[in-house]
């Protein structure tokens, strides 16, 4: 029961398979945000070569916002998980941690960003460009717990190129805009 997300950026387009059957809460949240236009016009606010590209903060509509990386969805807003369960984001706009499927943070995977605190992931996610197993929720070598919910299935070369752009404090000097994300 996977679905395909199409990411149209100012540098080109890539696609990712979403693991709806294994990560129904996280994927349902992502699909709701993508298809409602939440991600449209937001810039990548953190890219690190040989690590990852982070995206999804609404404050990053302004590519140079000092608040980029601190925002999320509307508090207490509703969405539906991929198994049809109606759910609600918490008072911070975050979703329940879905630490169930042992999917590693391998190159090309989409993973939930969070603050390190329980239930602190909302709209922000990152795309791994290296195998970052230390970010796996089931790898106890660090306290990081970042669940994987999809993987790039088309044009990973573009994702790698994004991670290699020139940055200032990990923020791309030439902004990279997400024109739109839609899930079919």
PDB file of C-alpha atoms in Angstrom:
ATOM      1  CA  UNK A   1       0.000   0.000   0.000  1.00  0.00           C
ATOM      2  CA  UNK A   2       2.800   2.432  -0.777  1.00  0.00           C
ATOM      3  CA  UNK A   3       2.160   5.779  -2.426  1.00  0.00           C
ATOM      4  CA  UNK A   4       4.441   8.017  -4.475  1.00  0.00           C
ATOM      5  CA  UNK A   5       5.283  11.588  -3.479  1.00  0.00           C
ATOM      6  CA  UNK A   6       6.471  13.952  -6.219  1.00  0.00           C
ATOM      7  CA  UNK A   7       8.750  16.763  -5.050  1.00  0.00           C
ATOM      8  CA  UNK A   8       9.025  19.630  -7.528  1.00  0.00           C
ATOM      9  CA  UNK A   9      11.928  21.896  -6.514  1.00  0.00           C
ATOM     10  CA  UNK A  10      13.648  24.912  -8.034  1.00  0.00           C
ATOM     11  CA  UNK A  11      16.520  22.531  -8.948  1.00  0.00           C
ATOM     12  CA  UNK A  12      14.365  19.792 -10.486  1.00  0.00           C
ATOM     13  CA  UNK A  13      11.990  16.984  -9.540  1.00  0.00           C
ATOM     14  CA  UNK A  14      12.433  13.769  -7.577  1.00  0.00           C
ATOM     15  CA  UNK A  15      10.006  11.120  -6.349  1.00  0.00           C
ATOM     16  CA  UNK A  16       9.803   9.003  -3.212  1.00  0.00           C
ATOM     17  CA  UNK A  17       7.898   5.892  -2.250  1.00  0.00           C
ATOM     18  CA  UNK A  18       6.038   6.298   1.056  1.00  0.00           C
ATOM     19  CA  UNK A  19       5.834   3.257   3.349  1.00  0.00           C
ATOM     20  CA  UNK A  20       2.142   3.695   4.142  1.00  0.00           C
ATOM     21  CA  UNK A  21       1.613   0.100   5.288  1.00  0.00           C
ATOM     22  CA  UNK A  22       4.569   0.112   7.721  1.00  0.00           C
ATOM     23  CA  UNK A  23       4.331   3.751   8.873  1.00  0.00           C
ATOM     24  CA  UNK A  24       0.620   4.689   8.630  1.00  0.00           C
ATOM     25  CA  UNK A  25       0.678   7.551  11.167  1.00  0.00           C
ATOM     26  CA  UNK A  26       3.776   9.301   9.832  1.00  0.00           C
ATOM     27  CA  UNK A  27       2.801   8.806   6.185  1.00  0.00           C
ATOM     28  CA  UNK A  28      -0.781   9.951   6.830  1.00  0.00           C
ATOM     29  CA  UNK A  29       0.562  13.142   8.406  1.00  0.00           C
ATOM     30  CA  UNK A  30       2.950  13.737   5.483  1.00  0.00           C
ATOM     31  CA  UNK A  31       0.264  13.058   2.851  1.00  0.00           C
ATOM     32  CA  UNK A  32      -2.166  15.438   4.560  1.00  0.00           C
ATOM     33  CA  UNK A  33       0.429  18.221   4.649  1.00  0.00           C
ATOM     34  CA  UNK A  34       1.642  17.605   1.082  1.00  0.00           C
ATOM     35  CA  UNK A  35      -1.767  17.418  -0.565  1.00  0.00           C
ATOM     36  CA  UNK A  36      -3.073  20.436   1.370  1.00  0.00           C
ATOM     37  CA  UNK A  37      -0.237  22.578  -0.063  1.00  0.00           C
ATOM     38  CA  UNK A  38       1.498  23.015   3.308  1.00  0.00           C
ATOM     39  CA  UNK A  39       4.948  22.383   1.790  1.00  0.00           C
ATOM     40  CA  UNK A  40       4.473  24.583  -1.287  1.00  0.00           C
ATOM     41  CA  UNK A  41       6.907  27.498  -1.360  1.00  0.00           C
ATOM     42  CA  UNK A  42       9.042  26.318   1.579  1.00  0.00           C
ATOM     43  CA  UNK A  43      12.838  26.271   1.163  1.00  0.00           C
ATOM     44  CA  UNK A  44      15.352  23.662   2.280  1.00  0.00           C
ATOM     45  CA  UNK A  45      16.728  25.276   5.442  1.00  0.00           C
ATOM     46  CA  UNK A  46      19.516  22.835   6.292  1.00  0.00           C
ATOM     47  CA  UNK A  47      21.708  20.845   3.903  1.00  0.00           C
ATOM     48  CA  UNK A  48      24.891  19.089   4.934  1.00  0.00           C
ATOM     49  CA  UNK A  49      27.098  17.214   2.439  1.00  0.00           C
ATOM     50  CA  UNK A  50      27.490  13.488   3.133  1.00  0.00           C
ATOM     51  CA  UNK A  51      24.712  13.708   5.724  1.00  0.00           C
ATOM     52  CA  UNK A  52      21.226  14.981   4.835  1.00  0.00           C
ATOM     53  CA  UNK A  53      18.854  17.663   3.474  1.00  0.00           C
ATOM     54  CA  UNK A  54      16.245  19.021   5.901  1.00  0.00           C
ATOM     55  CA  UNK A  55      12.945  20.556   4.880  1.00  0.00           C
ATOM     56  CA  UNK A  56       9.394  21.266   6.010  1.00  0.00           C
ATOM     57  CA  UNK A  57       9.467  24.250   8.373  1.00  0.00           C
ATOM     58  CA  UNK A  58       6.789  26.811   7.460  1.00  0.00           C
ATOM     59  CA  UNK A  59       9.087  29.650   8.603  1.00  0.00           C
ATOM     60  CA  UNK A  60      11.436  28.654   5.767  1.00  0.00           C
ATOM     61  CA  UNK A  61       9.072  30.238   3.229  1.00  0.00           C
ATOM     62  CA  UNK A  62      11.512  33.075   3.919  1.00  0.00           C
ATOM     63  CA  UNK A  63      14.760  31.370   2.891  1.00  0.00           C
ATOM     64  CA  UNK A  64      16.754  33.443   5.392  1.00  0.00           C
ATOM     65  CA  UNK A  65      14.384  33.343   8.345  1.00  0.00           C
ATOM     66  CA  UNK A  66      16.189  32.948  11.674  1.00  0.00           C
ATOM     67  CA  UNK A  67      13.147  30.892  12.782  1.00  0.00           C
ATOM     68  CA  UNK A  68      13.662  28.268  10.043  1.00  0.00           C
ATOM     69  CA  UNK A  69      13.780  24.862  11.655  1.00  0.00           C
ATOM     70  CA  UNK A  70      11.477  25.764  14.547  1.00  0.00           C
ATOM     71  CA  UNK A  71       7.984  25.570  13.017  1.00  0.00           C
ATOM     72  CA  UNK A  72       5.407  22.950  12.232  1.00  0.00           C
ATOM     73  CA  UNK A  73       1.753  22.302  11.456  1.00  0.00           C
ATOM     74  CA  UNK A  74      -1.223  23.983  13.078  1.00  0.00           C
ATOM     75  CA  UNK A  75      -1.621  22.832  16.703  1.00  0.00           C
ATOM     76  CA  UNK A  76      -4.455  20.365  17.349  1.00  0.00           C
ATOM     77  CA  UNK A  77      -5.158  19.979  13.614  1.00  0.00           C
ATOM     78  CA  UNK A  78      -6.640  16.741  12.309  1.00  0.00           C
ATOM     79  CA  UNK A  79      -5.436  14.246   9.724  1.00  0.00           C
ATOM     80  CA  UNK A  80      -6.089  10.624   8.826  1.00  0.00           C
ATOM     81  CA  UNK A  81      -3.532   7.835   9.097  1.00  0.00           C
ATOM     82  CA  UNK A  82      -3.019   5.572   6.097  1.00  0.00           C
ATOM     83  CA  UNK A  83      -5.009   2.825   7.821  1.00  0.00           C
ATOM     84  CA  UNK A  84      -8.039   5.173   7.983  1.00  0.00           C
ATOM     85  CA  UNK A  85      -7.765   6.155  11.658  1.00  0.00           C
ATOM     86  CA  UNK A  86      -8.721   9.799  12.353  1.00  0.00           C
ATOM     87  CA  UNK A  87      -5.903  11.448  14.334  1.00  0.00           C
ATOM     88  CA  UNK A  88      -5.084  14.831  15.835  1.00  0.00           C
ATOM     89  CA  UNK A  89      -1.755  16.628  16.128  1.00  0.00           C
ATOM     90  CA  UNK A  90      -0.860  17.722  19.660  1.00  0.00           C
ATOM     91  CA  UNK A  91      -0.789  21.267  21.071  1.00  0.00           C
ATOM     92  CA  UNK A  92       2.613  21.785  19.412  1.00  0.00           C
ATOM     93  CA  UNK A  93       1.399  20.563  15.992  1.00  0.00           C
ATOM     94  CA  UNK A  94       3.309  17.303  16.406  1.00  0.00           C
ATOM     95  CA  UNK A  95       2.361  13.666  15.879  1.00  0.00           C
ATOM     96  CA  UNK A  96       2.818  10.500  17.914  1.00  0.00           C
ATOM     97  CA  UNK A  97       6.232   8.884  17.568  1.00  0.00           C
ATOM     98  CA  UNK A  98       5.905   5.873  15.296  1.00  0.00           C
ATOM     99  CA  UNK A  99       8.812   3.753  16.507  1.00  0.00           C
ATOM    100  CA  UNK A 100       7.646   0.450  15.102  1.00  0.00           C
ATOM    101  CA  UNK A 101       9.208  -0.456  11.738  1.00  0.00           C
ATOM    102  CA  UNK A 102      12.939  -1.164  11.838  1.00  0.00           C
ATOM    103  CA  UNK A 103      13.826   0.852   8.737  1.00  0.00           C
ATOM    104  CA  UNK A 104      17.360   2.249   8.753  1.00  0.00           C
ATOM    105  CA  UNK A 105      18.357   5.824   7.797  1.00  0.00           C
ATOM    106  CA  UNK A 106      20.000   4.665   4.566  1.00  0.00           C
ATOM    107  CA  UNK A 107      20.854   6.921   1.595  1.00  0.00           C
ATOM    108  CA  UNK A 108      17.662   8.235  -0.012  1.00  0.00           C
ATOM    109  CA  UNK A 109      15.375   7.579   2.939  1.00  0.00           C
ATOM    110  CA  UNK A 110      12.915  10.152   4.266  1.00  0.00           C
ATOM    111  CA  UNK A 111      13.028  10.435   8.038  1.00  0.00           C
ATOM    112  CA  UNK A 112      11.121  12.484  10.596  1.00  0.00           C
ATOM    113  CA  UNK A 113      12.998  15.382  12.128  1.00  0.00           C
ATOM    114  CA  UNK A 114      12.352  16.079  15.799  1.00  0.00           C
ATOM    115  CA  UNK A 115      13.829  17.919  18.753  1.00  0.00           C
ATOM    116  CA  UNK A 116      14.905  14.775  20.554  1.00  0.00           C
ATOM    117  CA  UNK A 117      11.913  14.983  22.861  1.00  0.00           C
ATOM    118  CA  UNK A 118       8.992  12.534  22.590  1.00  0.00           C
ATOM    119  CA  UNK A 119       6.245  13.472  20.119  1.00  0.00           C
ATOM    120  CA  UNK A 120       8.157  16.488  18.751  1.00  0.00           C
ATOM    121  CA  UNK A 121       7.981  15.659  15.030  1.00  0.00           C
ATOM    122  CA  UNK A 122       5.438  17.523  12.919  1.00  0.00           C
ATOM    123  CA  UNK A 123       6.111  18.678   9.370  1.00  0.00           C
ATOM    124  CA  UNK A 124       9.906  18.665   9.188  1.00  0.00           C
ATOM    125  CA  UNK A 125      11.764  15.739   7.725  1.00  0.00           C
ATOM    126  CA  UNK A 126      15.127  15.061   6.190  1.00  0.00           C
ATOM    127  CA  UNK A 127      16.413  13.029   3.288  1.00  0.00           C
ATOM    128  CA  UNK A 128      19.535  11.046   4.076  1.00  0.00           C
ATOM    129  CA  UNK A 129      22.365  11.204   1.540  1.00  0.00           C
ATOM    130  CA  UNK A 130      24.553   8.812   3.580  1.00  0.00           C
ATOM    131  CA  UNK A 131      23.826   5.811   5.778  1.00  0.00           C
ATOM    132  CA  UNK A 132      23.135   7.512   9.110  1.00  0.00           C
ATOM    133  CA  UNK A 133      22.382   4.446  11.207  1.00  0.00           C
ATOM    134  CA  UNK A 134      23.146   6.390  14.403  1.00  0.00           C
ATOM    135  CA  UNK A 135      19.828   8.196  13.775  1.00  0.00           C
ATOM    136  CA  UNK A 136      17.824   4.953  13.784  1.00  0.00           C
ATOM    137  CA  UNK A 137      15.370   4.765  16.678  1.00  0.00           C
ATOM    138  CA  UNK A 138      16.513   1.186  17.322  1.00  0.00           C
ATOM    139  CA  UNK A 139      20.258   2.033  17.354  1.00  0.00           C
ATOM    140  CA  UNK A 140      21.021   2.727  20.984  1.00  0.00           C
ATOM    141  CA  UNK A 141      24.531   4.151  20.345  1.00  0.00           C
ATOM    142  CA  UNK A 142      22.967   7.642  20.538  1.00  0.00           C
ATOM    143  CA  UNK A 143      19.690   8.984  21.956  1.00  0.00           C
ATOM    144  CA  UNK A 144      18.500   9.989  18.432  1.00  0.00           C
ATOM    145  CA  UNK A 145      15.220   8.449  17.279  1.00  0.00           C
ATOM    146  CA  UNK A 146      14.308   9.377  13.712  1.00  0.00           C
ATOM    147  CA  UNK A 147      11.819   6.984  12.079  1.00  0.00           C
ATOM    148  CA  UNK A 148      12.099   6.372   8.337  1.00  0.00           C
ATOM    149  CA  UNK A 149       8.836   6.614   6.379  1.00  0.00           C
ATOM    150  CA  UNK A 150       9.870   6.507   2.716  1.00  0.00           C
ATOM    151  CA  UNK A 151      12.684   6.385   0.187  1.00  0.00           C
ATOM    152  CA  UNK A 152      13.593   8.296  -2.959  1.00  0.00           C
ATOM    153  CA  UNK A 153      12.754   6.093  -5.942  1.00  0.00           C
ATOM    154  CA  UNK A 154      13.487   8.538  -8.758  1.00  0.00           C
ATOM    155  CA  UNK A 155      16.305  11.070  -9.246  1.00  0.00           C
ATOM    156  CA  UNK A 156      18.384  10.497  -6.101  1.00  0.00           C
ATOM    157  CA  UNK A 157      21.162  12.290  -8.036  1.00  0.00           C
ATOM    158  CA  UNK A 158      19.215  15.548  -7.572  1.00  0.00           C
ATOM    159  CA  UNK A 159      18.915  14.935  -3.822  1.00  0.00           C
ATOM    160  CA  UNK A 160      22.699  14.415  -3.701  1.00  0.00           C
ATOM    161  CA  UNK A 161      23.249  17.624  -5.711  1.00  0.00           C
ATOM    162  CA  UNK A 162      21.105  19.572  -3.241  1.00  0.00           C
ATOM    163  CA  UNK A 163      23.303  18.350  -0.390  1.00  0.00           C
ATOM    164  CA  UNK A 164      26.408  19.670  -2.152  1.00  0.00           C
ATOM    165  CA  UNK A 165      25.334  23.302  -2.709  1.00  0.00           C
ATOM    166  CA  UNK A 166      27.249  26.115  -1.066  1.00  0.00           C
ATOM    167  CA  UNK A 167      25.865  27.006   2.350  1.00  0.00           C
ATOM    168  CA  UNK A 168      26.205  29.507   5.141  1.00  0.00           C
ATOM    169  CA  UNK A 169      25.557  27.883   8.544  1.00  0.00           C
ATOM    170  CA  UNK A 170      24.090  24.860   6.649  1.00  0.00           C
ATOM    171  CA  UNK A 171      21.516  27.091   4.881  1.00  0.00           C
ATOM    172  CA  UNK A 172      21.868  27.146   1.062  1.00  0.00           C
ATOM    173  CA  UNK A 173      23.324  30.476  -0.130  1.00  0.00           C
ATOM    174  CA  UNK A 174      21.183  30.190  -3.265  1.00  0.00           C
ATOM    175  CA  UNK A 175      17.758  29.230  -1.868  1.00  0.00           C
ATOM    176  CA  UNK A 176      16.271  25.905  -2.977  1.00  0.00           C
ATOM    177  CA  UNK A 177      12.503  26.168  -3.063  1.00  0.00           C
ATOM    178  CA  UNK A 178      10.004  23.359  -2.906  1.00  0.00           C
ATOM    179  CA  UNK A 179       7.549  24.474  -5.556  1.00  0.00           C
ATOM    180  CA  UNK A 180       5.115  21.738  -4.565  1.00  0.00           C
ATOM    181  CA  UNK A 181       4.799  18.251  -3.102  1.00  0.00           C
ATOM    182  CA  UNK A 182       1.895  15.999  -4.029  1.00  0.00           C
ATOM    183  CA  UNK A 183       1.154  12.372  -3.213  1.00  0.00           C
ATOM    184  CA  UNK A 184      -0.705   9.950  -5.507  1.00  0.00           C
TER     185      UNK A 184
END
